[in-house]
Structures are given as structure tokens and as C-alpha cells.
Amino acid sequence: MTSSPDPQSATLFLDPAQPLADRVADLVGRMTLEEKLGQLVFNAPAIPRLGIPAYNWWGEALHGIARNGRATVFPQAIGMAATWDPALIEQVASAISDEGRAKYHATLRRYGETGHYQGLTFWSPNINIFRDPRWGRGQETWGEDPFLTGAMGAAFVRGLQGDDPRYLKSAACAKHYAVHSGPESKRHEFNAEVSARDLHTTYLPAFKKLVTEAKVEAVMGAYNRTNGEACCASELLLVDILRGAWGFGGHVVSDCWALNDLHTTHGVTADGAESAALAVKRGCDLECGQTFEHLGEALDRGLLSEGDIDRAVTRIYTTRFKLGMFDPQEMVPYASIPESVINS
């Protein structure tokens, strides 16, 4: 299906005076099916005819943005957790997002586009529970306590996203959802078997707090299965709990190449088309990986509908609009953060 711009409303999605939902719907409605499919991957291509620049969603900010060059590097999360000081952690995250904003706009001014690690979407914080000290990524977490993890993670999200009523300073992402605490070597095939009590008292409270209180913009699905369901396509985690019980309104992104695991190691689907379709239908809106390349085949096979695609594209573009990417920069308060904050 193709869409043609209406001459009478050719710039509706660029009009900041229009409601956010209307602007997003207008833009998505102008995209061809092929264009929409292309936007559901982390390295989304430009759509020149609509004036949409390419965008790479992959950014990291666990304790700074040094993957994007010179930046202030703070202690690892496990060290910052030892402060027991959420107010301090919010200040740390605010400094990180200040630098992210300054770098983003400086790069746009110089080169007209941004690349890998240069955007405003940060796949942080890691709020997994660090139960076993043998797990090699425990230093990224806030420790073994769900309450402290939730308090620190929520503060980090508030600092990253800012407090402007209209615009996000950056988009934070709570990861890895859920029951992802090692073993690292088995993460692509591991099935975490957990009781309902342990799930809801240990592994989910921090995610719930970040979603319902801190209003985190994104959630990343984990590599593993939880009680037999692949986390990036879990009806329980994504449909029943995240969007149903908690009312999450942001977007869900897969961990990198996790969707390939659905058919290669987890065995919950037969092939790439089934994996892509199941993930989208369950609410995974954006992929870090290449399995969504099979979405066209999945549509041809009737495994999902264009409406499913539209829902995912709408969710991710809502985030881009909230970041001010389609508004005059003078309207976006964070666009004026100077480069002098970098590594300061």
C-alpha cells in the first residue's frame, strides 16, 4: 500500500501546533509499506521524499557516553549504587544527557546527520538483578536488591529524560526485560524458570517502577526465555504485564540479534519470518538485528497485517517526535545545551 501526501495538509506532521498523535499518524500514513518496514530496524534509513533523515537508534549511556568520543565517564552502576543516593544519580544522568544533547546537535550542525552512538536514544539503564557474582556483566547493574535497583534506576531515567512537559532530553531504555542475570555464555538459549512469586518480588519490581513512576520511554527485551517464552516475543511479559497491567506507552526494542534466537536456539518459531511476525505481534517495535528483514515475507504469508506494522512504526516515531527531531530547534529547550558541557 502506498500513500500520497494531501496538498492541503502537506506539512501537518511538521506543524508543532498539531497534537502529537495526529502528527505521528500523518507521517506514518504518508509512508509506503516498504518505507515502514525499513524504519523498524536500529539503523533506520532516510526517507528522502518525506525529508526524514536516517537515524541510528543504538546508543549507550550506562555511566557516560564515551562510545561517542570524548565524554565524562562516571563510575560503573554497581559503584554508584553504593552511594544509596538517588538524587545524586539523577544529577549524574542529567550530566550524561546534557553531553548527549550537546554532541547530537553539534554533529548535526557539522555533518547534517548522526550515526552509531550519536543519537538521543540510550539503551540504559541496566536494571537486572545481580544475584550471582560470577555473572560477567554485574558491574552494569545496581546490585542484588530490587528496591535499591528500582530507586536508582528511576532516578537515572529521570536524569536522562529531563523534566520538560513536552520534550524528552533523551530517551532512556530499561533493560534487559526480564529475568536476565546470567549465565552470559548461555543467554541465547537459556530458559529462566522462575516462580510467580520470585518473578513479581525480585525480577519485575524495578521494571515496574521505571515504567509506572519514571515513565521510561523504552524497554529492551532480553535474549533468554522466561518460563518457556522468548522475552522479546513474550505474551506474559510484553502484552499482559508491560502494556496491560502497567500501561506502558513507549516502544520495545529487542536486544541485539535476539530475534534470530527465536528460531535458531529457542525453537519457539520455525524460521525468520515466523520470528519477525511473532515479535511484532507481541509488541516488539524495533529490532537491533536483521530478522525484521523477513517481515515482507511474513506479510505475504499472512503471519501479520500491515496494521501490526503501523502500530510499531507509530510507537517508535512517537519517541522521535518527543525528542523534538521534527520541530524547529529553537522550540526544543535542550537543543541549546552548549558543547562546553562535554567532559566538564
mmCIF file of C-alpha atoms in Angstrom:
data_model
loop_
_atom_site.group_PDB
_atom_site.id
_atom_site.type_symbol
_atom_site.label_atom_id
_atom_site.label_comp_id
_atom_site.label_asym_id
_atom_site.label_seq_id
_atom_site.Cartn_x
_atom_site.Cartn_y
_atom_site.Cartn_z
ATOM 1 C CA MET A 1 0.000 0.000 0.000
ATOM 2 C CA THR A 2 1.324 3.446 -0.892
ATOM 3 C CA SER A 3 0.372 6.827 0.491
ATOM 4 C CA SER A 4 0.306 10.154 -1.323
ATOM 5 C CA PRO A 5 0.639 13.465 0.510
ATOM 6 C CA ASP A 6 -2.508 15.563 0.630
ATOM 7 C CA PRO A 7 -1.629 19.002 -0.801
ATOM 8 C CA GLN A 8 -3.940 20.597 1.759
ATOM 9 C CA SER A 9 -2.043 19.102 4.688
ATOM 10 C CA ALA A 10 1.412 18.593 3.206
ATOM 11 C CA THR A 11 3.184 19.764 6.348
ATOM 12 C CA LEU A 12 0.851 18.564 9.112
ATOM 13 C CA PHE A 13 3.474 16.296 10.677
ATOM 14 C CA LEU A 14 5.897 19.217 10.699
ATOM 15 C CA ASP A 15 3.447 21.553 12.430
ATOM 16 C CA PRO A 16 4.314 21.735 16.153
ATOM 17 C CA ALA A 17 0.892 23.230 16.874
ATOM 18 C CA GLN A 18 -0.836 19.960 15.975
ATOM 19 C CA PRO A 19 -1.442 17.186 18.547
ATOM 20 C CA LEU A 20 1.399 14.686 18.795
ATOM 21 C CA ALA A 21 -0.756 11.690 17.875
ATOM 22 C CA ASP A 22 -2.075 13.478 14.777
ATOM 23 C CA ARG A 23 1.412 14.397 13.625
ATOM 24 C CA VAL A 24 2.688 10.850 14.013
ATOM 25 C CA ALA A 25 -0.360 9.386 12.261
ATOM 26 C CA ASP A 26 0.049 11.847 9.405
ATOM 27 C CA LEU A 27 3.685 10.912 8.863
ATOM 28 C CA VAL A 28 3.118 7.167 9.128
ATOM 29 C CA GLY A 29 0.194 7.485 6.718
ATOM 30 C CA ARG A 30 2.484 9.002 4.092
ATOM 31 C CA MET A 31 4.954 6.115 4.169
ATOM 32 C CA THR A 32 4.822 3.223 1.754
ATOM 33 C CA LEU A 33 4.804 -0.269 3.212
ATOM 34 C CA GLU A 34 8.415 -0.724 2.157
ATOM 35 C CA GLU A 35 9.392 2.516 3.891
ATOM 36 C CA LYS A 36 7.625 1.488 7.077
ATOM 37 C CA LEU A 37 9.378 -1.862 7.158
ATOM 38 C CA GLY A 38 12.719 -0.111 6.778
ATOM 39 C CA GLN A 39 12.103 2.040 9.848
ATOM 40 C CA LEU A 40 11.739 -0.900 12.240
ATOM 41 C CA VAL A 41 15.468 -1.617 12.435
ATOM 42 C CA PHE A 42 18.030 0.146 14.624
ATOM 43 C CA ASN A 43 19.890 1.650 11.660
ATOM 44 C CA ALA A 44 16.800 3.125 10.004
ATOM 45 C CA PRO A 45 17.419 4.574 6.526
ATOM 46 C CA ALA A 46 16.423 8.029 5.376
ATOM 47 C CA ILE A 47 13.164 8.645 3.522
ATOM 48 C CA PRO A 48 14.285 11.482 1.232
ATOM 49 C CA ARG A 49 10.920 12.167 -0.385
ATOM 50 C CA LEU A 50 9.458 12.932 3.057
ATOM 51 C CA GLY A 51 12.532 14.735 4.336
ATOM 52 C CA ILE A 52 13.130 12.096 7.023
ATOM 53 C CA PRO A 53 16.825 11.681 7.871
ATOM 54 C CA ALA A 54 18.447 8.358 8.621
ATOM 55 C CA TYR A 55 18.635 7.538 12.308
ATOM 56 C CA ASN A 56 20.641 5.010 14.290
ATOM 57 C CA TRP A 57 18.780 4.081 17.475
ATOM 58 C CA TRP A 58 21.723 2.344 19.128
ATOM 59 C CA GLY A 59 23.192 4.471 21.893
ATOM 60 C CA GLU A 60 24.762 3.579 25.231
ATOM 61 C CA ALA A 61 24.856 5.641 28.425
ATOM 62 C CA LEU A 62 25.385 3.226 31.312
ATOM 63 C CA HIS A 63 27.846 5.553 33.010
ATOM 64 C CA GLY A 64 28.660 8.058 30.287
ATOM 65 C CA ILE A 65 28.611 8.343 26.504
ATOM 66 C CA ALA A 66 32.294 7.770 25.749
ATOM 67 C CA ARG A 67 31.361 5.399 22.924
ATOM 68 C CA ASN A 68 30.583 8.672 21.155
ATOM 69 C CA GLY A 69 34.056 10.080 21.777
ATOM 70 C CA ARG A 70 35.305 12.422 24.486
ATOM 71 C CA ALA A 71 32.905 12.499 27.424
ATOM 72 C CA THR A 72 32.687 12.472 31.192
ATOM 73 C CA VAL A 73 32.974 8.890 32.448
ATOM 74 C CA PHE A 74 31.292 8.185 35.770
ATOM 75 C CA PRO A 75 31.752 5.057 37.929
ATOM 76 C CA GLN A 76 30.018 1.863 36.901
ATOM 77 C CA ALA A 77 26.450 1.477 38.153
ATOM 78 C CA ILE A 78 27.431 -1.050 40.824
ATOM 79 C CA GLY A 79 29.737 1.571 42.322
ATOM 80 C CA MET A 80 27.188 4.371 42.093
ATOM 81 C CA ALA A 81 24.623 2.105 43.763
ATOM 82 C CA ALA A 82 26.820 2.079 46.851
ATOM 83 C CA THR A 83 26.056 5.771 47.368
ATOM 84 C CA TRP A 84 22.429 4.944 48.206
ATOM 85 C CA ASP A 85 21.727 8.440 46.865
ATOM 86 C CA PRO A 86 19.060 8.611 44.124
ATOM 87 C CA ALA A 87 19.270 12.413 43.979
ATOM 88 C CA LEU A 88 22.967 12.180 43.139
ATOM 89 C CA ILE A 89 22.302 9.529 40.498
ATOM 90 C CA GLU A 90 19.712 11.781 38.866
ATOM 91 C CA GLN A 91 22.343 14.529 38.675
ATOM 92 C CA VAL A 92 24.808 12.086 37.116
ATOM 93 C CA ALA A 93 22.301 11.012 34.472
ATOM 94 C CA SER A 94 21.370 14.629 33.793
ATOM 95 C CA ALA A 95 25.026 15.426 33.141
ATOM 96 C CA ILE A 96 25.243 12.425 30.796
ATOM 97 C CA SER A 97 22.184 13.501 28.823
ATOM 98 C CA ASP A 98 23.449 17.098 28.697
ATOM 99 C CA GLU A 99 26.572 15.811 26.981
ATOM 100 C CA GLY A 100 24.479 13.585 24.717
ATOM 101 C CA ARG A 101 22.349 16.526 23.614
ATOM 102 C CA ALA A 102 25.370 18.757 23.066
ATOM 103 C CA LYS A 103 27.109 16.106 20.969
ATOM 104 C CA TYR A 104 23.959 15.314 18.977
ATOM 105 C CA HIS A 105 23.296 18.897 17.925
ATOM 106 C CA ALA A 106 26.966 19.637 17.286
ATOM 107 C CA THR A 107 27.173 16.616 14.983
ATOM 108 C CA LEU A 108 24.025 17.682 13.144
ATOM 109 C CA ARG A 109 25.389 21.183 12.645
ATOM 110 C CA ARG A 110 28.707 19.930 11.319
ATOM 111 C CA TYR A 111 27.668 16.966 9.208
ATOM 112 C CA GLY A 112 23.910 17.207 8.719
ATOM 113 C CA GLU A 113 23.368 13.713 10.116
ATOM 114 C CA THR A 114 24.249 11.470 13.045
ATOM 115 C CA GLY A 115 25.467 7.883 13.172
ATOM 116 C CA HIS A 116 26.069 4.965 15.512
ATOM 117 C CA TYR A 117 26.180 6.058 19.191
ATOM 118 C CA GLN A 118 25.444 9.662 18.136
ATOM 119 C CA GLY A 119 21.685 9.775 18.657
ATOM 120 C CA LEU A 120 19.400 10.604 21.566
ATOM 121 C CA THR A 121 18.123 7.100 22.318
ATOM 122 C CA PHE A 122 20.187 5.467 25.038
ATOM 123 C CA TRP A 123 19.811 1.772 25.841
ATOM 124 C CA SER A 124 20.350 2.403 29.540
ATOM 125 C CA PRO A 125 19.966 1.727 32.454
ATOM 126 C CA ASN A 126 20.586 -1.945 33.078
ATOM 127 C CA ILE A 127 18.249 -2.845 35.942
ATOM 128 C CA ASN A 128 18.785 -6.586 36.031
ATOM 129 C CA ILE A 129 19.202 -8.167 39.453
ATOM 130 C CA PHE A 130 22.808 -9.137 40.285
ATOM 131 C CA ARG A 131 22.277 -12.346 42.231
ATOM 132 C CA ASP A 132 25.385 -14.281 41.221
ATOM 133 C CA PRO A 133 28.820 -12.590 41.372
ATOM 134 C CA ARG A 134 30.050 -14.884 38.606
ATOM 135 C CA TRP A 135 27.895 -13.024 36.082
ATOM 136 C CA GLY A 136 30.298 -11.033 33.917
ATOM 137 C CA ARG A 137 28.030 -8.015 33.461
ATOM 138 C CA GLY A 138 27.068 -7.486 37.078
ATOM 139 C CA GLN A 139 29.053 -4.257 37.221
ATOM 140 C CA GLU A 140 26.488 -2.687 34.878
ATOM 141 C CA THR A 141 23.681 -3.248 37.387
ATOM 142 C CA TRP A 142 22.655 -1.617 40.649
ATOM 143 C CA GLY A 143 23.141 -4.783 42.678
ATOM 144 C CA GLU A 144 21.048 -7.600 44.084
ATOM 145 C CA ASP A 145 18.293 -5.628 45.795
ATOM 146 C CA PRO A 146 15.080 -4.945 43.803
ATOM 147 C CA PHE A 147 14.146 -1.894 45.865
ATOM 148 C CA LEU A 148 17.516 -0.177 45.522
ATOM 149 C CA THR A 149 17.685 -1.094 41.840
ATOM 150 C CA GLY A 150 14.282 0.465 41.257
ATOM 151 C CA ALA A 151 15.121 3.634 43.178
ATOM 152 C CA MET A 152 18.450 4.152 41.432
ATOM 153 C CA GLY A 153 17.138 3.138 38.019
ATOM 154 C CA ALA A 154 14.179 5.508 38.257
ATOM 155 C CA ALA A 155 16.482 8.366 39.251
ATOM 156 C CA PHE A 156 18.746 7.573 36.310
ATOM 157 C CA VAL A 157 15.783 7.634 33.919
ATOM 158 C CA ARG A 158 14.578 10.975 35.260
ATOM 159 C CA GLY A 159 18.028 12.422 34.746
ATOM 160 C CA LEU A 160 18.340 11.105 31.206
ATOM 161 C CA GLN A 161 14.862 12.142 30.084
ATOM 162 C CA GLY A 162 14.627 15.534 31.777
ATOM 163 C CA ASP A 163 11.570 17.258 33.153
ATOM 164 C CA ASP A 164 10.269 19.284 30.221
ATOM 165 C CA PRO A 165 6.494 18.706 29.850
ATOM 166 C CA ARG A 166 6.736 18.393 26.068
ATOM 167 C CA TYR A 167 10.182 17.177 25.074
ATOM 168 C CA LEU A 168 12.453 14.360 26.185
ATOM 169 C CA LYS A 169 16.068 15.359 26.714
ATOM 170 C CA SER A 170 16.948 11.817 25.684
ATOM 171 C CA ALA A 171 15.048 8.531 25.624
ATOM 172 C CA ALA A 172 16.067 6.047 28.313
ATOM 173 C CA CYS A 173 15.591 2.288 27.982
ATOM 174 C CA ALA A 174 15.081 -0.201 30.818
ATOM 175 C CA LYS A 175 16.929 -3.432 30.081
ATOM 176 C CA HIS A 176 17.044 -6.438 29.888
ATOM 177 C CA TYR A 177 13.402 -7.464 30.358
ATOM 178 C CA ALA A 178 13.324 -9.893 32.119
ATOM 179 C CA VAL A 179 14.988 -12.446 34.447
ATOM 180 C CA HIS A 180 18.302 -11.798 32.731
ATOM 181 C CA SER A 181 21.134 -12.259 35.216
ATOM 182 C CA GLY A 182 23.437 -14.777 33.553
ATOM 183 C CA PRO A 183 24.943 -17.148 32.763
ATOM 184 C CA GLU A 184 26.323 -14.964 29.962
ATOM 185 C CA SER A 185 27.535 -17.861 27.821
ATOM 186 C CA LYS A 186 24.047 -19.401 27.748
ATOM 187 C CA ARG A 187 21.980 -16.247 27.285
ATOM 188 C CA HIS A 188 20.990 -17.013 23.682
ATOM 189 C CA GLU A 189 19.485 -20.388 24.596
ATOM 190 C CA PHE A 190 18.799 -20.220 28.336
ATOM 191 C CA ASN A 191 15.292 -20.713 29.742
ATOM 192 C CA ALA A 192 14.950 -18.918 33.073
ATOM 193 C CA GLU A 193 12.464 -20.878 35.147
ATOM 194 C CA VAL A 194 11.103 -18.681 37.907
ATOM 195 C CA SER A 195 8.136 -18.891 40.251
ATOM 196 C CA ALA A 196 5.393 -16.287 40.038
ATOM 197 C CA ARG A 197 6.394 -15.039 43.472
ATOM 198 C CA ASP A 198 10.066 -14.620 42.579
ATOM 199 C CA LEU A 199 9.151 -13.024 39.258
ATOM 200 C CA HIS A 200 6.969 -10.381 40.879
ATOM 201 C CA THR A 201 9.042 -9.762 44.015
ATOM 202 C CA THR A 202 12.573 -9.991 42.609
ATOM 203 C CA TYR A 203 12.792 -9.551 38.861
ATOM 204 C CA LEU A 204 9.921 -7.230 37.914
ATOM 205 C CA PRO A 205 9.668 -4.538 40.635
ATOM 206 C CA ALA A 206 12.420 -2.337 39.194
ATOM 207 C CA PHE A 207 10.928 -2.518 35.708
ATOM 208 C CA LYS A 208 7.504 -1.683 37.098
ATOM 209 C CA LYS A 209 8.873 1.347 38.931
ATOM 210 C CA LEU A 210 10.671 2.659 35.862
ATOM 211 C CA VAL A 211 7.557 2.217 33.716
ATOM 212 C CA THR A 212 4.857 3.456 36.074
ATOM 213 C CA GLU A 213 6.753 6.114 38.032
ATOM 214 C CA ALA A 214 9.760 7.265 35.991
ATOM 215 C CA LYS A 215 7.881 6.898 32.670
ATOM 216 C CA VAL A 216 10.818 5.313 30.886
ATOM 217 C CA GLU A 217 10.416 5.718 27.134
ATOM 218 C CA ALA A 218 11.687 2.308 26.037
ATOM 219 C CA VAL A 219 12.129 -1.244 27.283
ATOM 220 C CA MET A 220 14.588 -3.761 25.841
ATOM 221 C CA GLY A 221 13.654 -7.429 25.673
ATOM 222 C CA ALA A 222 16.249 -9.923 26.888
ATOM 223 C CA TYR A 223 17.927 -12.753 24.973
ATOM 224 C CA ASN A 224 16.704 -15.567 27.193
ATOM 225 C CA ARG A 225 13.380 -17.306 27.540
ATOM 226 C CA THR A 226 11.418 -16.836 30.735
ATOM 227 C CA ASN A 227 9.285 -19.835 31.668
ATOM 228 C CA GLY A 228 9.403 -21.043 28.089
ATOM 229 C CA GLU A 229 8.579 -17.794 26.285
ATOM 230 C CA ALA A 230 11.245 -15.834 24.412
ATOM 231 C CA CYS A 231 11.398 -12.494 26.214
ATOM 232 C CA CYS A 232 11.320 -10.433 23.019
ATOM 233 C CA ALA A 233 8.066 -12.101 21.994
ATOM 234 C CA SER A 234 6.507 -12.976 25.340
ATOM 235 C CA GLU A 235 2.765 -12.642 25.726
ATOM 236 C CA LEU A 236 3.092 -12.625 29.511
ATOM 237 C CA LEU A 237 5.891 -10.058 29.729
ATOM 238 C CA LEU A 238 5.065 -7.740 26.833
ATOM 239 C CA VAL A 239 1.296 -7.979 26.456
ATOM 240 C CA ASP A 240 -0.147 -8.958 29.829
ATOM 241 C CA ILE A 241 2.262 -7.218 32.194
ATOM 242 C CA LEU A 242 4.137 -4.415 30.403
ATOM 243 C CA ARG A 243 1.332 -2.904 28.346
ATOM 244 C CA GLY A 244 -1.628 -4.466 30.121
ATOM 245 C CA ALA A 245 -1.016 -4.260 33.859
ATOM 246 C CA TRP A 246 1.497 -1.395 33.813
ATOM 247 C CA GLY A 247 0.060 0.659 30.942
ATOM 248 C CA PHE A 248 3.395 1.149 29.178
ATOM 249 C CA GLY A 249 3.039 3.561 26.271
ATOM 250 C CA GLY A 250 6.557 3.672 24.860
ATOM 251 C CA HIS A 251 8.346 1.354 22.457
ATOM 252 C CA VAL A 252 10.014 -2.029 22.907
ATOM 253 C CA VAL A 253 13.357 -2.848 21.293
ATOM 254 C CA SER A 254 14.988 -6.253 21.030
ATOM 255 C CA ASP A 255 18.422 -6.949 22.383
ATOM 256 C CA CYS A 256 20.869 -7.191 19.515
ATOM 257 C CA TRP A 257 20.175 -10.180 17.269
ATOM 258 C CA ALA A 258 17.899 -11.669 19.928
ATOM 259 C CA LEU A 259 15.086 -12.285 17.454
ATOM 260 C CA ASN A 260 17.298 -14.641 15.484
ATOM 261 C CA ASP A 261 17.421 -16.813 18.598
ATOM 262 C CA LEU A 262 13.676 -17.449 18.450
ATOM 263 C CA HIS A 263 14.124 -19.958 15.627
ATOM 264 C CA THR A 264 17.816 -20.884 15.868
ATOM 265 C CA THR A 265 18.270 -21.670 19.573
ATOM 266 C CA HIS A 266 14.991 -21.264 21.457
ATOM 267 C CA GLY A 267 12.953 -23.210 18.922
ATOM 268 C CA VAL A 268 9.746 -21.253 19.534
ATOM 269 C CA THR A 269 9.366 -20.499 15.802
ATOM 270 C CA ALA A 270 10.356 -22.290 12.620
ATOM 271 C CA ASP A 271 12.090 -19.545 10.640
ATOM 272 C CA GLY A 272 12.906 -15.851 10.373
ATOM 273 C CA ALA A 273 9.509 -14.847 9.025
ATOM 274 C CA GLU A 274 7.722 -16.506 11.935
ATOM 275 C CA SER A 275 10.133 -14.928 14.424
ATOM 276 C CA ALA A 276 9.689 -11.445 12.972
ATOM 277 C CA ALA A 277 5.911 -11.759 12.868
ATOM 278 C CA LEU A 278 5.607 -13.127 16.396
ATOM 279 C CA ALA A 279 7.831 -10.386 17.811
ATOM 280 C CA VAL A 280 5.878 -7.562 16.164
ATOM 281 C CA LYS A 281 2.501 -9.019 17.099
ATOM 282 C CA ARG A 282 3.593 -9.407 20.728
ATOM 283 C CA GLY A 283 4.793 -5.801 20.841
ATOM 284 C CA CYS A 284 8.469 -5.678 19.883
ATOM 285 C CA ASP A 285 8.529 -2.492 17.806
ATOM 286 C CA LEU A 286 12.187 -2.070 16.906
ATOM 287 C CA GLU A 287 14.910 -4.590 16.177
ATOM 288 C CA CYS A 288 18.600 -4.473 16.809
ATOM 289 C CA GLY A 289 19.482 -7.142 14.277
ATOM 290 C CA GLN A 290 18.347 -8.406 10.886
ATOM 291 C CA THR A 291 15.395 -10.728 11.478
ATOM 292 C CA PHE A 292 12.914 -7.979 10.561
ATOM 293 C CA GLU A 293 14.264 -8.310 7.018
ATOM 294 C CA HIS A 294 11.787 -11.206 6.846
ATOM 295 C CA LEU A 295 8.737 -9.036 7.622
ATOM 296 C CA GLY A 296 7.843 -8.694 3.947
ATOM 297 C CA GLU A 297 7.753 -12.477 3.637
ATOM 298 C CA ALA A 298 5.744 -12.692 6.854
ATOM 299 C CA LEU A 299 3.157 -10.308 5.415
ATOM 300 C CA ASP A 300 2.967 -12.327 2.201
ATOM 301 C CA ARG A 301 2.372 -15.480 4.255
ATOM 302 C CA GLY A 302 -0.378 -13.821 6.275
ATOM 303 C CA LEU A 303 1.508 -14.103 9.557
ATOM 304 C CA LEU A 304 0.718 -10.488 10.447
ATOM 305 C CA SER A 305 -1.039 -7.464 8.972
ATOM 306 C CA GLU A 306 0.015 -4.016 7.837
ATOM 307 C CA GLY A 307 -1.869 -2.734 10.860
ATOM 308 C CA ASP A 308 0.638 -4.558 13.063
ATOM 309 C CA ILE A 309 3.439 -2.770 11.213
ATOM 310 C CA ASP A 310 1.699 0.593 11.549
ATOM 311 C CA ARG A 311 1.396 0.141 15.306
ATOM 312 C CA ALA A 312 5.122 -0.479 15.675
ATOM 313 C CA VAL A 313 6.119 2.417 13.412
ATOM 314 C CA THR A 314 3.750 4.710 15.301
ATOM 315 C CA ARG A 315 5.353 3.823 18.611
ATOM 316 C CA ILE A 316 8.926 4.432 17.517
ATOM 317 C CA TYR A 317 8.081 7.656 15.706
ATOM 318 C CA THR A 318 6.247 8.929 18.756
ATOM 319 C CA THR A 319 9.602 8.731 20.524
ATOM 320 C CA ARG A 320 11.379 10.630 17.752
ATOM 321 C CA PHE A 321 8.747 13.373 17.851
ATOM 322 C CA LYS A 322 9.027 13.612 21.646
ATOM 323 C CA LEU A 323 12.755 14.131 21.211
ATOM 324 C CA GLY A 324 11.989 17.166 19.057
ATOM 325 C CA MET A 325 13.530 15.754 15.899
ATOM 326 C CA PHE A 326 10.846 17.249 13.658
ATOM 327 C CA ASP A 327 10.443 20.620 15.347
ATOM 328 C CA PRO A 328 12.362 23.879 14.893
ATOM 329 C CA GLN A 329 15.392 23.651 17.142
ATOM 330 C CA GLU A 330 14.594 26.950 18.807
ATOM 331 C CA MET A 331 11.479 25.278 20.235
ATOM 332 C CA VAL A 332 13.431 22.448 21.858
ATOM 333 C CA PRO A 333 14.949 23.674 25.135
ATOM 334 C CA TYR A 334 17.667 21.028 25.171
ATOM 335 C CA ALA A 335 18.946 21.979 21.704
ATOM 336 C CA SER A 336 20.743 24.978 23.190
ATOM 337 C CA ILE A 337 22.943 22.963 25.570
ATOM 338 C CA PRO A 338 26.476 24.101 24.656
ATOM 339 C CA GLU A 339 29.406 21.900 23.699
ATOM 340 C CA SER A 340 31.276 23.290 26.683
ATOM 341 C CA VAL A 341 29.436 20.801 28.934
ATOM 342 C CA ILE A 342 31.236 17.888 27.270
ATOM 343 C CA ASN A 343 33.813 16.287 29.566
ATOM 344 C CA SER A 344 33.254 19.070 32.066
#
